[in-house]
Backbone as ProteinMPNN parsed JSONL, in Angstrom:
{"seq_chain_A": "DASVEGERQHVPVDEYTTNVKDMVMKIRQRLDIPVILMTPPPVSPTAWDKYCLDTFNERRSTRSNTLAHQYGNAVKSVGAELGMSVVDSWSLLKGDTEEGVYGRYLRDGLHLSGEGNRILFEGLMEVIGKDFPDLVPMEDGDGKYGEKGVAMEEKLWKELC", "coords_chain_A": {"N_chain_A": [[0.766, -1.172, -0.14], [2.037, 1.2, 0.006], [4.393, 0.776, -1.688], [6.185, 1.599, -4.54], [5.348, 2.022, -8.052], [6.203, -0.945, -9.853], [8.037, -1.915, -7.95], [8.122, -5.465, -6.568], [6.079, -5.624, -4.288], [3.939, -4.059, -5.099], [0.644, -2.635, -5.885], [-1.555, -1.472, -7.642], [-3.492, 1.307, -7.411], [-6.464, 1.098, -7.744], [-6.882, -1.55, -8.045], [-6.121, -2.388, -5.907], [-8.401, -1.344, -4.352], [-10.432, -2.572, -5.105], [-9.865, -5.247, -4.098], [-9.763, -4.865, -1.534], [-12.668, -4.077, -0.925], [-13.827, -6.519, -1.834], [-12.729, -8.186, 0.163], [-14.314, -7.269, 2.345], [-16.63, -7.719, 1.423], [-16.852, -10.627, 1.359], [-16.605, -11.248, 4.233], [-19.04, -10.123, 5.08], [-20.742, -11.525, 3.458], [-20.602, -14.069, 4.925], [-20.293, -14.021, 7.883], [-22.102, -12.033, 10.327], [-21.083, -9.257, 11.497], [-19.267, -6.063, 12.76], [-17.435, -4.466, 10.368], [-14.674, -3.227, 10.776], [-12.571, -0.724, 9.093], [-9.386, -0.031, 8.234], [-6.989, 2.6, 7.599], [-4.086, 2.98, 5.664], [-1.053, 3.455, 7.898], [1.229, 6.466, 7.828], [4.529, 6.487, 6.051], [7.776, 6.567, 6.65], [10.372, 6.741, 4.244], [12.691, 7.778, 4.233], [13.934, 7.037, 6.709], [13.451, 4.293, 6.109], [14.617, 3.603, 3.854], [17.467, 3.916, 5.635], [17.29, 1.899, 7.678], [16.968, -0.637, 6.325], [19.407, -0.749, 4.762], [21.264, -0.432, 6.88], [20.423, -3.087, 8.144], [20.161, -5.083, 6.04], [22.071, -4.451, 4.127], [20.849, -3.435, 2.021], [18.843, -1.66, -0.123], [15.427, -2.041, 0.036], [12.571, -2.353, -1.286], [11.33, 0.591, -2.289], [9.456, 2.967, -0.916], [6.353, 5.202, -0.521], [5.286, 8.035, 1.142], [3.221, 10.006, -0.228], [1.839, 7.828, -1.812], [1.108, 6.059, 0.195], [-1.106, 7.658, 1.534], [-2.517, 7.767, -0.728], [-3.521, 5.639, -0.976], [-4.74, 5.175, 1.793], [-6.864, 7.109, 1.265], [-8.479, 5.872, -0.465], [-9.353, 3.747, 1.047], [-10.927, 4.939, 2.78], [-12.913, 6.036, 0.718], [-14.108, 3.343, -0.222], [-15.347, 2.934, 2.504], [-16.766, 5.058, 2.746], [-18.258, 4.301, 0.38], [-19.511, 1.516, 1.369], [-20.698, 2.134, 3.415], [-19.407, 2.105, 6.164], [-17.465, 2.012, 9.253], [-14.051, 3.74, 9.779], [-11.014, 3.693, 10.36], [-8.613, 6.299, 10.417], [-5.777, 6.169, 10.178], [-3.389, 7.199, 9.112], [-3.886, 9.836, 9.295], [-3.948, 10.127, 12.141], [-1.509, 9.475, 12.827], [-0.108, 11.852, 12.154], [0.535, 12.208, 9.361], [0.483, 14.09, 7.336], [2.424, 15.897, 8.08], [5.914, 16.842, 8.345], [8.259, 14.341, 8.025], [10.012, 14.251, 10.093], [8.28, 14.132, 12.037], [6.339, 12.734, 11.785], [7.54, 10.188, 11.642], [8.43, 9.839, 14.221], [6.417, 8.245, 14.989], [6.927, 5.5, 14.089], [9.047, 2.502, 13.984], [10.875, 2.143, 12.102], [10.666, 3.163, 10.053], [8.932, 2.276, 8.717], [7.191, 0.465, 10.134], [4.914, 0.475, 13.242], [5.501, 2.284, 15.861], [5.73, 1.811, 19.213], [4.672, 3.641, 20.815], [3.086, 4.77, 18.286], [1.438, 2.442, 18.062], [-0.003, 2.843, 20.53], [-1.316, 5.026, 19.724], [-2.98, 4.401, 17.579], [-4.193, 2.449, 18.652], [-6.106, 4.007, 20.457], [-7.53, 5.476, 18.364], [-8.753, 3.593, 17.657], [-10.288, 2.458, 19.432], [-11.866, 4.668, 20.0], [-13.319, 4.926, 17.763], [-14.895, 2.536, 18.032], [-16.272, 3.256, 20.101], [-17.824, 5.393, 19.231], [-19.354, 4.017, 17.181], [-19.68, 1.483, 17.708], [-20.756, 1.304, 20.648], [-21.97, -0.853, 22.351], [-20.045, -2.816, 22.133], [-17.673, -1.92, 23.793], [-15.373, -2.239, 26.16], [-16.913, -3.021, 29.139], [-17.163, -0.392, 31.77], [-17.222, 0.976, 34.952], [-17.565, 3.662, 37.095], [-15.566, 3.041, 39.196], [-14.229, 1.871, 37.446], [-14.288, -1.003, 36.561], [-16.701, -2.667, 36.11], [-19.678, -1.801, 33.93], [-22.852, -0.956, 32.876], [-23.046, -1.246, 30.235], [-21.593, -3.002, 27.231], [-18.848, -5.049, 26.631], [-18.09, -7.5, 28.526], [-15.771, -7.424, 31.086], [-13.501, -9.781, 32.022], [-10.822, -9.904, 32.824], [-7.636, -7.779, 33.652], [-8.26, -4.056, 32.94], [-7.453, -2.272, 29.992], [-5.88, 0.159, 30.993], [-4.982, -0.661, 33.419], [-3.54, -2.491, 32.737], [-0.93, -1.23, 31.302]], "CA_chain_A": [[-0.304, -0.352, 0.001], [2.988, 2.12, -0.197], [5.14, 0.41, -2.486], [6.071, 2.353, -5.716], [5.432, 0.97, -9.412], [7.618, -1.189, -10.162], [8.477, -2.8, -7.098], [7.571, -6.57, -6.159], [4.977, -5.601, -3.711], [3.231, -2.869, -5.939], [-0.646, -2.958, -6.206], [-2.284, -0.3, -8.287], [-4.634, 1.679, -6.122], [-7.835, 0.665, -8.277], [-6.778, -3.016, -7.9], [-6.235, -2.171, -4.305], [-9.661, -0.638, -3.602], [-11.556, -3.745, -5.65], [-9.31, -6.066, -3.259], [-10.434, -4.133, -0.225], [-14.528, -4.258, -1.428], [-13.953, -7.852, -2.169], [-12.64, -8.903, 1.707], [-15.333, -6.946, 3.252], [-18.071, -8.374, 0.681], [-16.579, -12.202, 1.613], [-16.554, -11.088, 5.248], [-20.243, -9.779, 5.369], [-21.375, -13.137, 3.337], [-20.513, -15.109, 6.289], [-20.642, -13.243, 9.235], [-23.026, -11.008, 10.616], [-20.071, -8.653, 12.553], [-19.115, -4.95, 12.197], [-16.037, -4.587, 10.234], [-13.758, -1.627, 10.655], [-11.47, -0.484, 8.185], [-8.197, 1.413, 8.511], [-6.132, 3.245, 6.422], [-2.517, 2.689, 6.15], [-0.433, 4.314, 8.579], [2.41, 7.103, 6.773], [5.748, 5.812, 6.053], [9.152, 7.377, 6.253], [10.847, 7.071, 3.031], [14.272, 7.807, 4.604], [13.976, 5.985, 7.647], [12.959, 2.639, 5.605], [16.083, 3.051, 3.735], [18.412, 3.472, 6.729], [16.927, 0.464, 8.089], [17.327, -1.439, 5.506], [20.828, -0.189, 4.455], [21.592, -1.128, 8.132], [19.838, -4.401, 8.665], [19.978, -5.995, 5.041], [23.027, -3.868, 3.473], [20.676, -3.413, 0.955], [17.627, -1.156, -0.248], [14.201, -2.968, -0.028], [11.15, -1.891, -1.681], [10.568, 1.72, -2.244], [7.793, 3.359, -0.13], [5.861, 6.569, -0.572], [4.56, 8.625, 1.787], [2.248, 10.026, -0.92], [1.293, 6.798, -1.812], [0.229, 5.663, 1.597], [-1.669, 8.977, 1.589], [-3.71, 7.813, -1.483], [-4.469, 4.225, -0.566], [-5.847, 5.701, 2.601], [-7.896, 7.226, 0.705], [-9.075, 4.649, -1.481], [-9.885, 2.716, 1.926], [-12.113, 5.951, 3.316], [-14.061, 6.084, -0.1], [-14.661, 2.039, 0.162], [-16.032, 3.054, 3.855], [-17.993, 5.747, 2.424], [-19.188, 3.443, -0.106], [-20.099, 0.583, 1.889], [-21.344, 2.668, 5.066], [-18.378, 1.274, 7.259], [-16.478, 2.664, 9.881], [-12.776, 4.131, 9.568], [-9.757, 4.506, 11.376], [-7.6, 6.878, 9.51], [-3.869, 5.978, 10.647], [-2.24, 8.169, 8.309], [-4.096, 11.218, 10.129], [-4.022, 10.04, 13.41], [-0.178, 9.358, 13.083], [0.133, 12.769, 11.474], [1.445, 12.03, 8.033], [0.618, 14.835, 6.654], [3.589, 16.703, 8.516], [7.135, 16.201, 8.273], [8.629, 13.013, 8.36], [10.736, 13.926, 11.258], [7.322, 14.442, 13.001], [5.321, 11.508, 11.857], [8.294, 9.25, 11.845], [8.668, 9.12, 15.716], [5.547, 6.911, 15.307], [7.214, 4.557, 12.974], [10.18, 2.132, 14.342], [11.886, 1.705, 11.325], [10.187, 4.111, 9.056], [7.215, 1.431, 7.965], [6.324, -0.713, 11.221], [4.559, 1.117, 14.103], [6.51, 2.195, 17.479], [5.372, 1.493, 20.468], [3.642, 4.929, 20.78], [2.455, 4.688, 17.26], [0.387, 1.402, 18.313], [-1.033, 3.46, 21.456], [-2.477, 6.523, 19.364], [-3.705, 3.782, 16.773], [-5.366, 1.762, 19.585], [-6.891, 5.184, 20.937], [-8.123, 5.774, 17.313], [-9.601, 2.365, 17.362], [-11.432, 2.637, 20.542], [-12.724, 5.951, 19.863], [-14.234, 4.49, 16.772], [-15.592, 1.735, 18.296], [-17.175, 3.733, 21.273], [-18.784, 6.088, 18.41], [-20.043, 3.565, 16.318], [-20.661, 0.52, 17.979], [-20.848, 1.448, 21.658], [-22.024, -2.285, 22.711], [-18.447, -3.603, 22.188], [-16.745, -0.862, 24.3], [-15.623, -3.048, 27.143], [-17.642, -2.439, 30.259], [-16.526, 0.475, 32.879], [-18.421, 1.536, 35.624], [-16.807, 4.476, 38.233], [-14.625, 2.426, 39.556], [-13.123, 1.132, 36.184], [-14.345, -2.287, 36.383], [-18.034, -3.074, 35.074], [-20.974, -1.023, 33.824], [-24.29, -2.065, 32.276], [-23.256, -1.681, 28.64], [-20.727, -3.145, 26.417], [-18.347, -6.357, 26.726], [-17.865, -7.607, 30.085], [-14.27, -7.561, 31.742], [-12.678, -10.918, 32.796], [-9.339, -9.634, 33.209], [-7.779, -6.486, 34.145], [-8.512, -3.139, 31.805], [-6.034, -1.756, 29.267], [-4.987, 1.158, 31.661], [-4.144, -1.253, 34.795], [-1.815, -3.044, 32.249], [-0.025, -0.138, 30.675]], "C_chain_A": [[0.656, 1.278, 0.184], [4.254, 1.881, -0.776], [5.284, 1.101, -3.673], [5.718, 1.578, -6.973], [6.558, 0.712, -9.475], [8.065, -2.139, -9.361], [7.553, -4.068, -6.914], [6.105, -6.456, -5.282], [3.84, -4.375, -3.917], [1.789, -3.515, -5.918], [-1.094, -1.691, -6.614], [-3.414, -0.491, -7.32], [-6.062, 1.4, -6.807], [-7.801, -0.877, -7.93], [-6.69, -3.45, -6.312], [-7.406, -2.262, -3.496], [-10.655, -1.823, -3.943], [-11.07, -5.072, -4.411], [-10.107, -5.977, -1.874], [-12.07, -4.39, -0.231], [-14.659, -5.567, -1.26], [-13.443, -8.829, -0.531], [-13.893, -8.498, 2.427], [-16.66, -7.402, 3.029], [-17.887, -10.056, 1.293], [-17.044, -11.905, 3.471], [-18.133, -11.248, 5.818], [-21.154, -10.958, 4.939], [-21.539, -13.835, 4.32], [-20.789, -14.89, 7.432], [-21.23, -12.114, 9.098], [-22.314, -10.097, 11.801], [-19.795, -7.455, 12.154], [-17.969, -5.175, 11.81], [-15.709, -3.166, 9.807], [-12.74, -1.69, 9.837], [-10.294, 0.536, 8.402], [-7.296, 0.894, 7.621], [-4.675, 2.874, 6.787], [-1.781, 3.826, 6.634], [0.901, 4.899, 7.5], [3.59, 6.089, 6.969], [6.745, 6.842, 5.677], [10.019, 6.607, 5.298], [12.316, 6.576, 3.389], [14.611, 6.99, 5.739], [13.901, 4.978, 7.802], [14.358, 2.351, 5.179], [17.175, 2.822, 4.358], [18.104, 2.003, 7.2], [17.473, -0.529, 7.703], [18.764, -1.884, 5.237], [21.42, -0.875, 5.727], [21.468, -2.471, 8.699], [20.359, -5.216, 7.329], [21.12, -5.654, 4.182], [22.361, -3.543, 1.99], [19.394, -2.398, 1.056], [16.708, -2.224, -0.79], [13.29, -2.214, -0.34], [10.692, -0.481, -1.434], [9.418, 2.254, -1.944], [7.523, 4.899, -0.351], [5.219, 6.93, 0.382], [2.979, 9.294, 1.251], [1.355, 9.037, -1.404], [0.666, 5.952, -0.68], [-0.886, 6.377, 1.573], [-3.174, 8.26, 0.522], [-4.326, 6.545, -1.514], [-5.279, 4.617, 0.617], [-7.062, 6.131, 2.023], [-9.036, 6.822, -0.144], [-10.005, 3.723, -0.549], [-10.978, 3.578, 2.574], [-13.503, 6.046, 1.838], [-14.838, 4.534, -0.06], [-15.656, 2.395, 1.524], [-17.009, 3.882, 3.61], [-19.214, 4.828, 1.537], [-20.496, 2.579, 0.354], [-20.893, 1.034, 3.586], [-20.437, 2.063, 6.082], [-17.746, 2.509, 7.812], [-15.203, 2.475, 9.445], [-11.918, 4.225, 10.153], [-8.979, 5.263, 10.565], [-6.28, 7.029, 10.33], [-3.089, 6.727, 10.121], [-2.572, 9.498, 9.226], [-3.951, 11.187, 11.29], [-2.429, 9.969, 13.8], [0.387, 10.75, 12.402], [1.099, 12.837, 10.327], [1.247, 12.877, 7.077], [1.399, 16.077, 7.288], [5.144, 16.138, 8.2], [7.65, 15.006, 8.671], [9.35, 12.854, 9.658], [9.43, 13.981, 12.551], [6.563, 12.918, 13.099], [6.354, 10.273, 12.21], [8.864, 8.82, 13.064], [7.295, 8.109, 15.929], [5.688, 5.468, 14.52], [8.824, 3.952, 13.427], [11.113, 2.041, 13.228], [11.201, 2.404, 10.314], [8.766, 3.128, 8.056], [6.272, 0.814, 9.044], [6.063, 0.279, 12.016], [5.496, 0.808, 15.211], [5.446, 1.896, 18.423], [4.059, 2.83, 20.679], [2.95, 4.907, 19.265], [1.364, 3.378, 17.491], [-0.717, 1.771, 19.348], [-1.722, 4.104, 20.736], [-3.194, 5.256, 18.012], [-4.841, 3.168, 17.776], [-6.282, 2.706, 20.14], [-8.033, 5.258, 19.753], [-9.036, 4.894, 17.561], [-10.976, 2.458, 18.181], [-12.326, 3.572, 20.624], [-13.525, 5.525, 18.565], [-15.338, 3.658, 17.088], [-16.66, 2.344, 19.44], [-18.337, 4.556, 20.47], [-19.572, 5.126, 17.87], [-20.392, 2.178, 16.539], [-20.352, 0.546, 19.634], [-20.861, 0.269, 22.517], [-20.658, -3.032, 22.711], [-17.49, -2.826, 22.584], [-16.161, -1.586, 25.615], [-16.156, -2.321, 28.336], [-16.62, -1.658, 31.314], [-17.338, 1.066, 33.998], [-17.538, 2.894, 36.478], [-15.887, 4.19, 38.727], [-13.936, 1.716, 38.563], [-13.169, -0.259, 36.353], [-15.549, -2.832, 35.334], [-19.092, -1.92, 35.115], [-21.571, -1.968, 33.41], [-24.267, -1.905, 30.468], [-21.85, -1.816, 28.066], [-19.956, -4.479, 26.447], [-17.902, -6.521, 28.097], [-16.465, -7.934, 30.083], [-13.985, -9.098, 32.196], [-11.608, -10.843, 33.49], [-9.291, -8.212, 33.605], [-8.224, -5.447, 33.175], [-7.22, -2.794, 31.486], [-5.427, -0.901, 30.534], [-4.472, 0.427, 32.925], [-3.207, -2.407, 34.124], [-0.881, -2.302, 31.726], [0.3, 0.508, 31.594]], "O_chain_A": [[0.07, 2.329, 0.444], [5.2, 2.614, -0.491], [4.141, 1.337, -4.063], [5.826, 0.356, -6.868], [7.588, 1.37, -9.328], [8.491, -3.188, -9.844], [6.341, -3.913, -7.058], [5.134, -7.142, -5.6], [3.087, -3.916, -3.058], [1.672, -4.74, -5.931], [-0.974, -0.775, -5.8], [-3.988, -1.423, -6.757], [-6.939, 1.609, -5.969], [-8.85, -1.364, -7.507], [-7.06, -4.471, -5.732], [-7.58, -2.876, -2.443], [-11.596, -2.06, -3.187], [-11.959, -5.764, -3.915], [-10.843, -6.803, -1.334], [-12.53, -5.023, 0.719], [-15.587, -5.938, -0.541], [-13.834, -9.969, -0.282], [-14.5, -9.342, 3.085], [-17.575, -7.519, 3.844], [-18.915, -10.625, 1.661], [-18.003, -12.586, 3.835], [-18.508, -12.078, 6.646], [-22.067, -11.396, 5.64], [-22.658, -14.251, 4.621], [-21.581, -15.609, 8.042], [-21.1, -11.307, 8.177], [-22.804, -10.116, 12.93], [-20.008, -7.388, 10.944], [-17.241, -5.909, 12.479], [-16.15, -2.354, 8.993], [-12.003, -2.676, 9.83], [-10.405, 1.724, 8.701], [-6.929, -0.174, 7.131], [-4.223, 2.56, 7.889], [-1.765, 4.926, 6.081], [1.461, 4.201, 6.655], [3.64, 5.156, 7.77], [6.688, 7.685, 4.782], [10.43, 5.577, 5.833], [12.925, 5.554, 3.074], [15.599, 6.259, 5.678], [14.07, 4.375, 8.862], [15.124, 1.492, 5.615], [17.926, 1.897, 4.048], [18.877, 1.076, 6.957], [18.253, -1.257, 8.318], [19.228, -3.011, 5.41], [22.07, -1.906, 5.554], [22.222, -2.937, 9.553], [21.095, -6.152, 7.64], [21.337, -6.528, 3.343], [23.048, -3.407, 0.978], [18.878, -2.253, 2.165], [16.95, -3.037, -1.682], [13.119, -1.242, 0.396], [9.844, -0.237, -0.576], [8.408, 2.061, -2.621], [8.443, 5.716, -0.347], [4.349, 6.118, 0.697], [1.924, 9.224, 1.882], [0.151, 9.293, -1.446], [-0.302, 5.217, -0.878], [-1.892, 5.668, 1.592], [-4.364, 8.237, 0.834], [-5.447, 6.335, -1.979], [-6.493, 4.432, 0.539], [-8.15, 5.602, 2.248], [-10.134, 7.32, -0.393], [-11.004, 3.114, -0.931], [-11.985, 2.97, 2.937], [-14.718, 6.104, 2.026], [-16.056, 4.503, 0.116], [-16.825, 2.023, 1.42], [-18.115, 3.664, 4.104], [-20.413, 4.662, 1.761], [-21.695, 2.655, 0.086], [-21.405, 0.37, 4.486], [-21.031, 1.419, 6.946], [-17.524, 3.59, 7.267], [-14.9, 1.445, 8.843], [-11.995, 5.276, 10.789], [-8.537, 4.511, 9.696], [-5.947, 8.0, 11.01], [-2.01, 6.967, 10.662], [-1.677, 10.122, 9.797], [-3.776, 12.297, 11.792], [-2.061, 10.34, 14.915], [1.569, 10.636, 12.079], [2.199, 13.39, 10.335], [1.711, 12.636, 5.963], [1.011, 17.211, 7.009], [5.341, 14.981, 7.828], [7.41, 14.663, 9.829], [9.414, 11.796, 10.284], [9.666, 13.881, 13.755], [6.309, 12.219, 14.08], [5.986, 9.426, 13.024], [9.575, 7.823, 13.19], [7.182, 7.344, 16.887], [4.831, 4.595, 14.385], [9.78, 4.716, 13.288], [12.283, 1.831, 13.549], [11.389, 1.704, 9.318], [8.03, 3.39, 7.104], [5.052, 0.665, 8.975], [6.804, 1.243, 11.823], [6.07, -0.238, 15.515], [4.268, 1.785, 18.083], [2.832, 2.734, 20.658], [1.768, 5.18, 19.471], [0.303, 3.548, 16.891], [-1.879, 1.367, 19.317], [-2.931, 3.938, 20.902], [-4.257, 5.719, 17.597], [-6.054, 3.359, 17.701], [-7.399, 2.236, 20.353], [-9.228, 5.138, 20.023], [-10.192, 5.293, 17.71], [-12.158, 2.509, 17.842], [-13.413, 3.451, 21.188], [-14.641, 6.046, 18.541], [-16.477, 3.832, 16.655], [-17.783, 1.855, 19.57], [-19.515, 4.511, 20.822], [-20.761, 5.362, 18.085], [-21.213, 1.612, 15.819], [-19.572, -0.352, 19.95], [-19.986, 0.167, 23.378], [-20.47, -3.924, 23.539], [-16.43, -2.839, 21.958], [-17.002, -1.265, 26.455], [-15.885, -1.136, 28.528], [-15.531, -2.122, 31.655], [-18.281, 1.759, 33.616], [-16.382, 2.765, 36.078], [-15.064, 5.098, 38.839], [-13.035, 0.945, 38.892], [-12.083, -0.836, 36.306], [-15.423, -3.259, 34.186], [-19.327, -1.237, 36.113], [-21.343, -3.178, 33.386], [-25.119, -2.285, 29.665], [-20.993, -0.965, 28.302], [-20.805, -5.327, 26.172], [-17.354, -5.603, 28.706], [-15.972, -8.638, 29.202], [-14.758, -9.336, 33.124], [-11.35, -11.472, 34.516], [-10.265, -7.498, 33.847], [-8.751, -6.054, 32.243], [-6.197, -2.872, 32.168], [-4.424, -1.382, 31.062], [-3.502, 0.937, 33.486], [-2.367, -3.075, 34.727], [0.218, -2.855, 31.693], [1.04, 1.479, 31.435]]}, "name": "protein", "num_of_chains": 1, "seq": "DASVEGERQHVPVDEYTTNVKDMVMKIRQRLDIPVILMTPPPVSPTAWDKYCLDTFNERRSTRSNTLAHQYGNAVKSVGAELGMSVVDSWSLLKGDTEEGVYGRYLRDGLHLSGEGNRILFEGLMEVIGKDFPDLVPMEDGDGKYGEKGVAMEEKLWKELC"}
């Protein structure tokens, strides 16, 4: 979703869009569950090149943050067309800023860091809370159980983190 044309992992955006729609339709045909789409996160081509050179002594699959954004827009258009919720990873992780800003959310320029994962988790929980409130973990004033949501059997996330 961010590999430039000519790279082994490149998929044209039209084909990518069709693939996303097909996956959603297959899930919906088999299961009556909510499906939440997630856009690709930003990528830092500079950091990814450095990581690949340091780790593999070669460049591997050129990436583009502009392409990541284009594929993210494709995911959002599928979400709008099919009436689905979307977590906009690219925006949550500040993909429209400079590489040095959004790059801190990527551990190697491509994969999310701990902080990036935390922000994405919070964005996902916000979408679940807004669009699927019955799926949010139950909490009451004491942080244990409430009257709505998924029952907690173990510790709350905030108790674990």
